[in-house]
């Protein structure tokens, strides 16, 4: 497979049409159709389901789309790093992580680097720890932010000096909003909205003193903002981290911490023996100074 073929394939997957993809790529429709047929022949599997109105991907096609996006991103990153001027500090820094107010410390380091090196840019990726770890392993991001507990044995990392507090996001007119703290017993019979990452073996699960199967979990989430929309509609109580959703002023929501108190430390990690581009090296040094 050539890089050009992967870019053509992604265009067809995005447009769901050979003709529209050909127009976007400035190539002829017969040429693009032939390229895709040759790609299927090379792989030995069907990539497209060719309908009367649109083209959809087979299971193999969906897998190739995911891998092709990663390959092209890594190629573009490598090309940018290799062709960057040696005299000026410039380039992109790729950072992945979940939602946390501790990201404010990362933002402060980013601002400090930009003051001295205005050509440095940042590419942020939001996701849970498993997804961030996968992208870090593949070299698609330079740094990953992880909420503990998470196995960081295969990485180098720094403990960030701030902690996240777990609690419950709820409507201000909810019965539990009158309480200062939320205990496990308060939630045993309530409809819960849990983060997907906390459903397995985790400190949150231990705090509940009940197995996941014994709780009334009505929804799961990866990003707390999306969960807050469900809470606002009265679907349930979202268990998550403090200071992510604004609950001040006219907000219909409020946050109450868990009791016994549950906090999580955060770490910024990178691959062992990582050779950073100069801009990422400077960013890490600036972050270490702030810490």
mmCIF file with all atom_site columns, N, CA, C and O in Angstrom, residues 160-207:
data_model
loop_
_atom_site.group_PDB
_atom_site.id
_atom_site.type_symbol
_atom_site.label_atom_id
_atom_site.label_alt_id
_atom_site.label_comp_id
_atom_site.label_asym_id
_atom_site.label_entity_id
_atom_site.label_seq_id
_atom_site.pdbx_PDB_ins_code
_atom_site.Cartn_x
_atom_site.Cartn_y
_atom_site.Cartn_z
_atom_site.occupancy
_atom_site.B_iso_or_equiv
_atom_site.pdbx_formal_charge
_atom_site.auth_seq_id
_atom_site.auth_comp_id
_atom_site.auth_asym_id
_atom_site.auth_atom_id
_atom_site.pdbx_PDB_model_num
ATOM 1   N N  . UNK A 1 160 ? 1.958   15.251 38.636 1.00 0.00 ? 160 UNK A N  1
ATOM 2   C CA . UNK A 1 160 ? 1.532   16.638 38.660 1.00 0.00 ? 160 UNK A CA 1
ATOM 3   C C  . UNK A 1 160 ? 1.123   17.008 40.085 1.00 0.00 ? 160 UNK A C  1
ATOM 4   O O  . UNK A 1 160 ? 0.577   16.181 40.819 1.00 0.00 ? 160 UNK A O  1
ATOM 5   N N  . UNK A 1 161 ? 1.381   18.256 40.504 1.00 0.00 ? 161 UNK A N  1
ATOM 6   C CA . UNK A 1 161 ? 1.231   18.614 41.923 1.00 0.00 ? 161 UNK A CA 1
ATOM 7   C C  . UNK A 1 161 ? -0.199  18.940 42.349 1.00 0.00 ? 161 UNK A C  1
ATOM 8   O O  . UNK A 1 161 ? -0.403  19.444 43.443 1.00 0.00 ? 161 UNK A O  1
ATOM 9   N N  . UNK A 1 162 ? -1.184  18.660 41.515 1.00 0.00 ? 162 UNK A N  1
ATOM 10  C CA . UNK A 1 162 ? -2.580  18.933 41.863 1.00 0.00 ? 162 UNK A CA 1
ATOM 11  C C  . UNK A 1 162 ? -3.371  17.636 41.825 1.00 0.00 ? 162 UNK A C  1
ATOM 12  O O  . UNK A 1 162 ? -2.989  16.683 41.145 1.00 0.00 ? 162 UNK A O  1
ATOM 13  N N  . UNK A 1 163 ? -4.480  17.601 42.525 1.00 0.00 ? 163 UNK A N  1
ATOM 14  C CA . UNK A 1 163 ? -5.325  16.405 42.577 1.00 0.00 ? 163 UNK A CA 1
ATOM 15  C C  . UNK A 1 163 ? -6.741  16.737 42.122 1.00 0.00 ? 163 UNK A C  1
ATOM 16  O O  . UNK A 1 163 ? -7.204  17.873 42.243 1.00 0.00 ? 163 UNK A O  1
ATOM 17  N N  . UNK A 1 164 ? -7.437  15.725 41.628 1.00 0.00 ? 164 UNK A N  1
ATOM 18  C CA . UNK A 1 164 ? -8.844  15.848 41.280 1.00 0.00 ? 164 UNK A CA 1
ATOM 19  C C  . UNK A 1 164 ? -9.696  15.240 42.385 1.00 0.00 ? 164 UNK A C  1
ATOM 20  O O  . UNK A 1 164 ? -9.351  14.190 42.947 1.00 0.00 ? 164 UNK A O  1
ATOM 21  N N  . UNK A 1 165 ? -10.801 15.880 42.678 1.00 0.00 ? 165 UNK A N  1
ATOM 22  C CA . UNK A 1 165 ? -11.734 15.393 43.689 1.00 0.00 ? 165 UNK A CA 1
ATOM 23  C C  . UNK A 1 165 ? -12.962 14.787 43.019 1.00 0.00 ? 165 UNK A C  1
ATOM 24  O O  . UNK A 1 165 ? -13.572 15.409 42.142 1.00 0.00 ? 165 UNK A O  1
ATOM 25  N N  . UNK A 1 166 ? -13.334 13.579 43.452 1.00 0.00 ? 166 UNK A N  1
ATOM 26  C CA . UNK A 1 166 ? -14.516 12.916 42.919 1.00 0.00 ? 166 UNK A CA 1
ATOM 27  C C  . UNK A 1 166 ? -15.769 13.364 43.672 1.00 0.00 ? 166 UNK A C  1
ATOM 28  O O  . UNK A 1 166 ? -15.725 13.647 44.866 1.00 0.00 ? 166 UNK A O  1
ATOM 29  N N  . UNK A 1 167 ? -16.853 13.423 42.933 1.00 0.00 ? 167 UNK A N  1
ATOM 30  C CA . UNK A 1 167 ? -18.113 13.789 43.548 1.00 0.00 ? 167 UNK A CA 1
ATOM 31  C C  . UNK A 1 167 ? -19.268 13.480 42.620 1.00 0.00 ? 167 UNK A C  1
ATOM 32  O O  . UNK A 1 167 ? -19.137 12.688 41.676 1.00 0.00 ? 167 UNK A O  1
ATOM 33  N N  . UNK A 1 168 ? -20.398 14.100 42.874 1.00 0.00 ? 168 UNK A N  1
ATOM 34  C CA . UNK A 1 168 ? -21.617 13.823 42.112 1.00 0.00 ? 168 UNK A CA 1
ATOM 35  C C  . UNK A 1 168 ? -22.155 15.120 41.520 1.00 0.00 ? 168 UNK A C  1
ATOM 36  O O  . UNK A 1 168 ? -22.342 16.116 42.231 1.00 0.00 ? 168 UNK A O  1
ATOM 37  N N  . UNK A 1 169 ? -22.392 15.101 40.228 1.00 0.00 ? 169 UNK A N  1
ATOM 38  C CA . UNK A 1 169 ? -23.016 16.214 39.525 1.00 0.00 ? 169 UNK A CA 1
ATOM 39  C C  . UNK A 1 169 ? -24.512 15.943 39.466 1.00 0.00 ? 169 UNK A C  1
ATOM 40  O O  . UNK A 1 169 ? -24.944 14.865 39.040 1.00 0.00 ? 169 UNK A O  1
ATOM 41  N N  . UNK A 1 170 ? -25.303 16.921 39.910 1.00 0.00 ? 170 UNK A N  1
ATOM 42  C CA . UNK A 1 170 ? -26.750 16.708 39.988 1.00 0.00 ? 170 UNK A CA 1
ATOM 43  C C  . UNK A 1 170 ? -27.477 18.027 39.755 1.00 0.00 ? 170 UNK A C  1
ATOM 44  O O  . UNK A 1 170 ? -26.866 19.110 39.756 1.00 0.00 ? 170 UNK A O  1
ATOM 45  N N  . UNK A 1 171 ? -28.768 17.930 39.565 1.00 0.00 ? 171 UNK A N  1
ATOM 46  C CA . UNK A 1 171 ? -29.581 19.139 39.459 1.00 0.00 ? 171 UNK A CA 1
ATOM 47  C C  . UNK A 1 171 ? -29.712 19.801 40.831 1.00 0.00 ? 171 UNK A C  1
ATOM 48  O O  . UNK A 1 171 ? -29.719 19.116 41.864 1.00 0.00 ? 171 UNK A O  1
ATOM 49  N N  . UNK A 1 172 ? -29.836 21.120 40.827 1.00 0.00 ? 172 UNK A N  1
ATOM 50  C CA . UNK A 1 172 ? -29.953 21.848 42.084 1.00 0.00 ? 172 UNK A CA 1
ATOM 51  C C  . UNK A 1 172 ? -31.268 21.558 42.803 1.00 0.00 ? 172 UNK A C  1
ATOM 52  O O  . UNK A 1 172 ? -31.371 21.780 44.009 1.00 0.00 ? 172 UNK A O  1
ATOM 53  N N  . UNK A 1 173 ? -32.261 21.047 42.059 1.00 0.00 ? 173 UNK A N  1
ATOM 54  C CA . UNK A 1 173 ? -33.529 20.707 42.705 1.00 0.00 ? 173 UNK A CA 1
ATOM 55  C C  . UNK A 1 173 ? -33.609 19.228 43.095 1.00 0.00 ? 173 UNK A C  1
ATOM 56  O O  . UNK A 1 173 ? -34.670 18.734 43.468 1.00 0.00 ? 173 UNK A O  1
ATOM 57  N N  . UNK A 1 174 ? -32.472 18.510 43.017 1.00 0.00 ? 174 UNK A N  1
ATOM 58  C CA . UNK A 1 174 ? -32.448 17.104 43.421 1.00 0.00 ? 174 UNK A CA 1
ATOM 59  C C  . UNK A 1 174 ? -32.465 16.994 44.949 1.00 0.00 ? 174 UNK A C  1
ATOM 60  O O  . UNK A 1 174 ? -31.914 17.862 45.643 1.00 0.00 ? 174 UNK A O  1
ATOM 61  N N  . UNK A 1 175 ? -33.051 15.938 45.498 1.00 0.00 ? 175 UNK A N  1
ATOM 62  C CA . UNK A 1 175 ? -33.066 15.757 46.960 1.00 0.00 ? 175 UNK A CA 1
ATOM 63  C C  . UNK A 1 175 ? -31.671 15.743 47.572 1.00 0.00 ? 175 UNK A C  1
ATOM 64  O O  . UNK A 1 175 ? -31.461 16.281 48.669 1.00 0.00 ? 175 UNK A O  1
ATOM 65  N N  . UNK A 1 176 ? -30.697 15.153 46.869 1.00 0.00 ? 176 UNK A N  1
ATOM 66  C CA . UNK A 1 176 ? -29.343 15.051 47.424 1.00 0.00 ? 176 UNK A CA 1
ATOM 67  C C  . UNK A 1 176 ? -28.604 16.384 47.410 1.00 0.00 ? 176 UNK A C  1
ATOM 68  O O  . UNK A 1 176 ? -27.544 16.514 48.035 1.00 0.00 ? 176 UNK A O  1
ATOM 69  N N  . UNK A 1 177 ? -29.131 17.377 46.687 1.00 0.00 ? 177 UNK A N  1
ATOM 70  C CA . UNK A 1 177 ? -28.460 18.677 46.617 1.00 0.00 ? 177 UNK A CA 1
ATOM 71  C C  . UNK A 1 177 ? -28.446 19.374 47.964 1.00 0.00 ? 177 UNK A C  1
ATOM 72  O O  . UNK A 1 177 ? -27.638 20.283 48.201 1.00 0.00 ? 177 UNK A O  1
ATOM 73  N N  . UNK A 1 178 ? -29.309 18.965 48.869 1.00 0.00 ? 178 UNK A N  1
ATOM 74  C CA . UNK A 1 178 ? -29.350 19.569 50.202 1.00 0.00 ? 178 UNK A CA 1
ATOM 75  C C  . UNK A 1 178 ? -28.204 19.082 51.084 1.00 0.00 ? 178 UNK A C  1
ATOM 76  O O  . UNK A 1 178 ? -27.941 19.659 52.150 1.00 0.00 ? 178 UNK A O  1
ATOM 77  N N  . UNK A 1 179 ? -27.516 18.023 50.664 1.00 0.00 ? 179 UNK A N  1
ATOM 78  C CA . UNK A 1 179 ? -26.441 17.449 51.470 1.00 0.00 ? 179 UNK A CA 1
ATOM 79  C C  . UNK A 1 179 ? -25.104 18.116 51.156 1.00 0.00 ? 179 UNK A C  1
ATOM 80  O O  . UNK A 1 179 ? -24.869 18.583 50.035 1.00 0.00 ? 179 UNK A O  1
ATOM 81  N N  . UNK A 1 180 ? -24.218 18.152 52.151 1.00 0.00 ? 180 UNK A N  1
ATOM 82  C CA . UNK A 1 180 ? -22.881 18.720 51.949 1.00 0.00 ? 180 UNK A CA 1
ATOM 83  C C  . UNK A 1 180 ? -21.953 17.700 51.299 1.00 0.00 ? 180 UNK A C  1
ATOM 84  O O  . UNK A 1 180 ? -21.078 18.057 50.497 1.00 0.00 ? 180 UNK A O  1
ATOM 85  N N  . UNK A 1 181 ? -22.120 16.424 51.650 1.00 0.00 ? 181 UNK A N  1
ATOM 86  C CA . UNK A 1 181 ? -21.327 15.341 51.085 1.00 0.00 ? 181 UNK A CA 1
ATOM 87  C C  . UNK A 1 181 ? -22.268 14.218 50.655 1.00 0.00 ? 181 UNK A C  1
ATOM 88  O O  . UNK A 1 181 ? -23.382 14.100 51.162 1.00 0.00 ? 181 UNK A O  1
ATOM 89  N N  . UNK A 1 182 ? -21.782 13.374 49.763 1.00 0.00 ? 182 UNK A N  1
ATOM 90  C CA . UNK A 1 182 ? -22.567 12.237 49.285 1.00 0.00 ? 182 UNK A CA 1
ATOM 91  C C  . UNK A 1 182 ? -21.893 10.948 49.732 1.00 0.00 ? 182 UNK A C  1
ATOM 92  O O  . UNK A 1 182 ? -20.701 10.724 49.478 1.00 0.00 ? 182 UNK A O  1
ATOM 93  N N  . UNK A 1 183 ? -22.639 10.090 50.408 1.00 0.00 ? 183 UNK A N  1
ATOM 94  C CA . UNK A 1 183 ? -22.108 8.807  50.879 1.00 0.00 ? 183 UNK A CA 1
ATOM 95  C C  . UNK A 1 183 ? -22.521 7.697  49.918 1.00 0.00 ? 183 UNK A C  1
ATOM 96  O O  . UNK A 1 183 ? -23.439 7.875  49.106 1.00 0.00 ? 183 UNK A O  1
ATOM 97  N N  . UNK A 1 184 ? -21.874 6.530  49.992 1.00 0.00 ? 184 UNK A N  1
ATOM 98  C CA . UNK A 1 184 ? -22.272 5.418  49.114 1.00 0.00 ? 184 UNK A CA 1
ATOM 99  C C  . UNK A 1 184 ? -23.749 5.067  49.244 1.00 0.00 ? 184 UNK A C  1
ATOM 100 O O  . UNK A 1 184 ? -24.430 4.831  48.229 1.00 0.00 ? 184 UNK A O  1
ATOM 101 N N  . UNK A 1 185 ? -24.250 5.042  50.492 1.00 0.00 ? 185 UNK A N  1
ATOM 102 C CA . UNK A 1 185 ? -25.649 4.674  50.708 1.00 0.00 ? 185 UNK A CA 1
ATOM 103 C C  . UNK A 1 185 ? -26.618 5.614  49.997 1.00 0.00 ? 185 UNK A C  1
ATOM 104 O O  . UNK A 1 185 ? -27.711 5.209  49.584 1.00 0.00 ? 185 UNK A O  1
ATOM 105 N N  . UNK A 1 186 ? -26.214 6.885  49.840 1.00 0.00 ? 186 UNK A N  1
ATOM 106 C CA . UNK A 1 186 ? -27.077 7.865  49.168 1.00 0.00 ? 186 UNK A CA 1
ATOM 107 C C  . UNK A 1 186 ? -27.347 7.478  47.714 1.00 0.00 ? 186 UNK A C  1
ATOM 108 O O  . UNK A 1 186 ? -28.380 7.873  47.148 1.00 0.00 ? 186 UNK A O  1
ATOM 109 N N  . UNK A 1 187 ? -26.433 6.733  47.124 1.00 0.00 ? 187 UNK A N  1
ATOM 110 C CA . UNK A 1 187 ? -26.509 6.471  45.677 1.00 0.00 ? 187 UNK A CA 1
ATOM 111 C C  . UNK A 1 187 ? -26.921 5.047  45.335 1.00 0.00 ? 187 UNK A C  1
ATOM 112 O O  . UNK A 1 187 ? -27.107 4.735  44.163 1.00 0.00 ? 187 UNK A O  1
ATOM 113 N N  . UNK A 1 188 ? -27.042 4.191  46.312 1.00 0.00 ? 188 UNK A N  1
ATOM 114 C CA . UNK A 1 188 ? -27.318 2.787  46.016 1.00 0.00 ? 188 UNK A CA 1
ATOM 115 C C  . UNK A 1 188 ? -28.621 2.592  45.231 1.00 0.00 ? 188 UNK A C  1
ATOM 116 O O  . UNK A 1 188 ? -28.717 1.674  44.414 1.00 0.00 ? 188 UNK A O  1
ATOM 117 N N  . UNK A 1 189 ? -29.621 3.423  45.491 1.00 0.00 ? 189 UNK A N  1
ATOM 118 C CA . UNK A 1 189 ? -30.909 3.244  44.812 1.00 0.00 ? 189 UNK A CA 1
ATOM 119 C C  . UNK A 1 189 ? -31.180 4.336  43.775 1.00 0.00 ? 189 UNK A C  1
ATOM 120 O O  . UNK A 1 189 ? -32.289 4.479  43.283 1.00 0.00 ? 189 UNK A O  1
ATOM 121 N N  . UNK A 1 190 ? -30.153 5.122  43.425 1.00 0.00 ? 190 UNK A N  1
ATOM 122 C CA . UNK A 1 190 ? -30.336 6.234  42.501 1.00 0.00 ? 190 UNK A CA 1
ATOM 123 C C  . UNK A 1 190 ? -29.887 5.850  41.081 1.00 0.00 ? 190 UNK A C  1
ATOM 124 O O  . UNK A 1 190 ? -28.974 5.020  40.909 1.00 0.00 ? 190 UNK A O  1
ATOM 125 N N  . UNK A 1 191 ? -30.496 6.454  40.054 1.00 0.00 ? 191 UNK A N  1
ATOM 126 C CA . UNK A 1 191 ? -30.020 6.239  38.678 1.00 0.00 ? 191 UNK A CA 1
ATOM 127 C C  . UNK A 1 191 ? -28.674 6.940  38.489 1.00 0.00 ? 191 UNK A C  1
ATOM 128 O O  . UNK A 1 191 ? -28.564 8.150  38.726 1.00 0.00 ? 191 UNK A O  1
ATOM 129 N N  . UNK A 1 192 ? -27.660 6.184  38.093 1.00 0.00 ? 192 UNK A N  1
ATOM 130 C CA . UNK A 1 192 ? -26.299 6.712  38.032 1.00 0.00 ? 192 UNK A CA 1
ATOM 131 C C  . UNK A 1 192 ? -25.787 6.824  36.607 1.00 0.00 ? 192 UNK A C  1
ATOM 132 O O  . UNK A 1 192 ? -26.104 5.993  35.748 1.00 0.00 ? 192 UNK A O  1
ATOM 133 N N  . UNK A 1 193 ? -24.959 7.827  36.402 1.00 0.00 ? 193 UNK A N  1
ATOM 134 C CA . UNK A 1 193 ? -24.242 8.018  35.139 1.00 0.00 ? 193 UNK A CA 1
ATOM 135 C C  . UNK A 1 193 ? -22.760 7.943  35.477 1.00 0.00 ? 193 UNK A C  1
ATOM 136 O O  . UNK A 1 193 ? -22.238 8.792  36.200 1.00 0.00 ? 193 UNK A O  1
ATOM 137 N N  . UNK A 1 194 ? -22.093 6.903  35.006 1.00 0.00 ? 194 UNK A N  1
ATOM 138 C CA . UNK A 1 194 ? -20.704 6.621  35.395 1.00 0.00 ? 194 UNK A CA 1
ATOM 139 C C  . UNK A 1 194 ? -19.760 6.779  34.213 1.00 0.00 ? 194 UNK A C  1
ATOM 140 O O  . UNK A 1 194 ? -20.125 6.527  33.059 1.00 0.00 ? 194 UNK A O  1
ATOM 141 N N  . UNK A 1 195 ? -18.534 7.167  34.492 1.00 0.00 ? 195 UNK A N  1
ATOM 142 C CA . UNK A 1 195 ? -17.515 7.183  33.445 1.00 0.00 ? 195 UNK A CA 1
ATOM 143 C C  . UNK A 1 195 ? -17.168 5.751  33.064 1.00 0.00 ? 195 UNK A C  1
ATOM 144 O O  . UNK A 1 195 ? -17.064 4.877  33.929 1.00 0.00 ? 195 UNK A O  1
ATOM 145 N N  . UNK A 1 196 ? -16.998 5.523  31.776 1.00 0.00 ? 196 UNK A N  1
ATOM 146 C CA . UNK A 1 196 ? -16.705 4.181  31.286 1.00 0.00 ? 196 UNK A CA 1
ATOM 147 C C  . UNK A 1 196 ? -15.436 3.634  31.925 1.00 0.00 ? 196 UNK A C  1
ATOM 148 O O  . UNK A 1 196 ? -15.343 2.459  32.273 1.00 0.00 ? 196 UNK A O  1
ATOM 149 N N  . UNK A 1 197 ? -14.452 4.526  32.126 1.00 0.00 ? 197 UNK A N  1
ATOM 150 C CA . UNK A 1 197 ? -13.157 4.106  32.662 1.00 0.00 ? 197 UNK A CA 1
ATOM 151 C C  . UNK A 1 197 ? -13.264 3.618  34.108 1.00 0.00 ? 197 UNK A C  1
ATOM 152 O O  . UNK A 1 197 ? -12.496 2.766  34.546 1.00 0.00 ? 197 UNK A O  1
ATOM 153 N N  . UNK A 1 198 ? -14.235 4.145  34.891 1.00 0.00 ? 198 UNK A N  1
ATOM 154 C CA . UNK A 1 198 ? -14.312 3.812  36.310 1.00 0.00 ? 198 UNK A CA 1
ATOM 155 C C  . UNK A 1 198 ? -15.143 2.564  36.588 1.00 0.00 ? 198 UNK A C  1
ATOM 156 O O  . UNK A 1 198 ? -15.291 2.161  37.738 1.00 0.00 ? 198 UNK A O  1
ATOM 157 N N  . UNK A 1 199 ? -15.687 1.938  35.524 1.00 0.00 ? 199 UNK A N  1
ATOM 158 C CA . UNK A 1 199 ? -16.598 0.817  35.742 1.00 0.00 ? 199 UNK A CA 1
ATOM 159 C C  . UNK A 1 199 ? -15.882 -0.469 36.155 1.00 0.00 ? 199 UNK A C  1
ATOM 160 O O  . UNK A 1 199 ? -16.459 -1.330 36.795 1.00 0.00 ? 199 UNK A O  1
ATOM 161 N N  . UNK A 1 200 ? -14.640 -0.617 35.753 1.00 0.00 ? 200 UNK A N  1
ATOM 162 C CA . UNK A 1 200 ? -13.899 -1.830 36.109 1.00 0.00 ? 200 UNK A CA 1
ATOM 163 C C  . UNK A 1 200 ? -13.348 -1.733 37.520 1.00 0.00 ? 200 UNK A C  1
ATOM 164 O O  . UNK A 1 200 ? -13.918 -1.088 38.399 1.00 0.00 ? 200 UNK A O  1
ATOM 165 N N  . UNK A 1 201 ? -12.217 -2.362 37.723 1.00 0.00 ? 201 UNK A N  1
ATOM 166 C CA . UNK A 1 201 ? -11.563 -2.307 39.039 1.00 0.00 ? 201 UNK A CA 1
ATOM 167 C C  . UNK A 1 201 ? -10.992 -0.908 39.218 1.00 0.00 ? 201 UNK A C  1
ATOM 168 O O  . UNK A 1 201 ? -10.068 -0.502 38.512 1.00 0.00 ? 201 UNK A O  1
ATOM 169 N N  . UNK A 1 202 ? -11.548 -0.161 40.148 1.00 0.00 ? 202 UNK A N  1
ATOM 170 C CA . UNK A 1 202 ? -11.114 1.221  40.336 1.00 0.00 ? 202 UNK A CA 1
ATOM 171 C C  . UNK A 1 202 ? -11.451 1.667  41.749 1.00 0.00 ? 202 UNK A C  1
ATOM 172 O O  . UNK A 1 202 ? -12.238 1.033  42.464 1.00 0.00 ? 202 UNK A O  1
ATOM 173 N N  . UNK A 1 203 ? -10.859 2.798  42.138 1.00 0.00 ? 203 UNK A N  1
ATOM 174 C CA . UNK A 1 203 ? -11.127 3.356  43.456 1.00 0.00 ? 203 UNK A CA 1
ATOM 175 C C  . UNK A 1 203 ? -12.586 3.782  43.575 1.00 0.00 ? 203 UNK A C  1
ATOM 176 O O  . UNK A 1 203 ? -13.181 3.704  44.655 1.00 0.00 ? 203 UNK A O  1
ATOM 177 N N  . UNK A 1 204 ? -13.180 4.222  42.473 1.00 0.00 ? 204 UNK A N  1
ATOM 178 C CA . UNK A 1 204 ? -14.581 4.640  42.490 1.00 0.00 ? 204 UNK A CA 1
ATOM 179 C C  . UNK A 1 204 ? -15.480 3.444  42.773 1.00 0.00 ? 204 UNK A C  1
ATOM 180 O O  . UNK A 1 204 ? -16.404 3.506  43.598 1.00 0.00 ? 204 UNK A O  1
ATOM 181 N N  . UNK A 1 205 ? -15.221 2.332  42.101 1.00 0.00 ? 205 UNK A N  1
ATOM 182 C CA . UNK A 1 205 ? -16.009 1.120  42.324 1.00 0.00 ? 205 UNK A CA 1
ATOM 183 C C  . UNK A 1 205 ? -15.878 0.645  43.771 1.00 0.00 ? 205 UNK A C  1
ATOM 184 O O  . UNK A 1 205 ? -16.869 0.262  44.403 1.00 0.00 ? 205 UNK A O  1
ATOM 185 N N  . UNK A 1 206 ? -14.657 0.687  44.305 1.00 0.00 ? 206 UNK A N  1
ATOM 186 C CA . UNK A 1 206 ? -14.448 0.286  45.707 1.00 0.00 ? 206 UNK A CA 1
ATOM 187 C C  . UNK A 1 206 ? -15.207 1.212  46.657 1.00 0.00 ? 206 UNK A C  1
ATOM 188 O O  . UNK A 1 206 ? -15.744 0.762  47.678 1.00 0.00 ? 206 UNK A O  1
ATOM 189 N N  . UNK A 1 207 ? -15.244 2.501  46.327 1.00 0.00 ? 207 UNK A N  1
ATOM 190 C CA . UNK A 1 207 ? -15.919 3.467  47.194 1.00 0.00 ? 207 UNK A CA 1
ATOM 191 C C  . UNK A 1 207 ? -17.409 3.134  47.350 1.00 0.00 ? 207 UNK A C  1
ATOM 192 O O  . UNK A 1 207 ? -17.977 3.281  48.425 1.00 0.00 ? 207 UNK A O  1
#
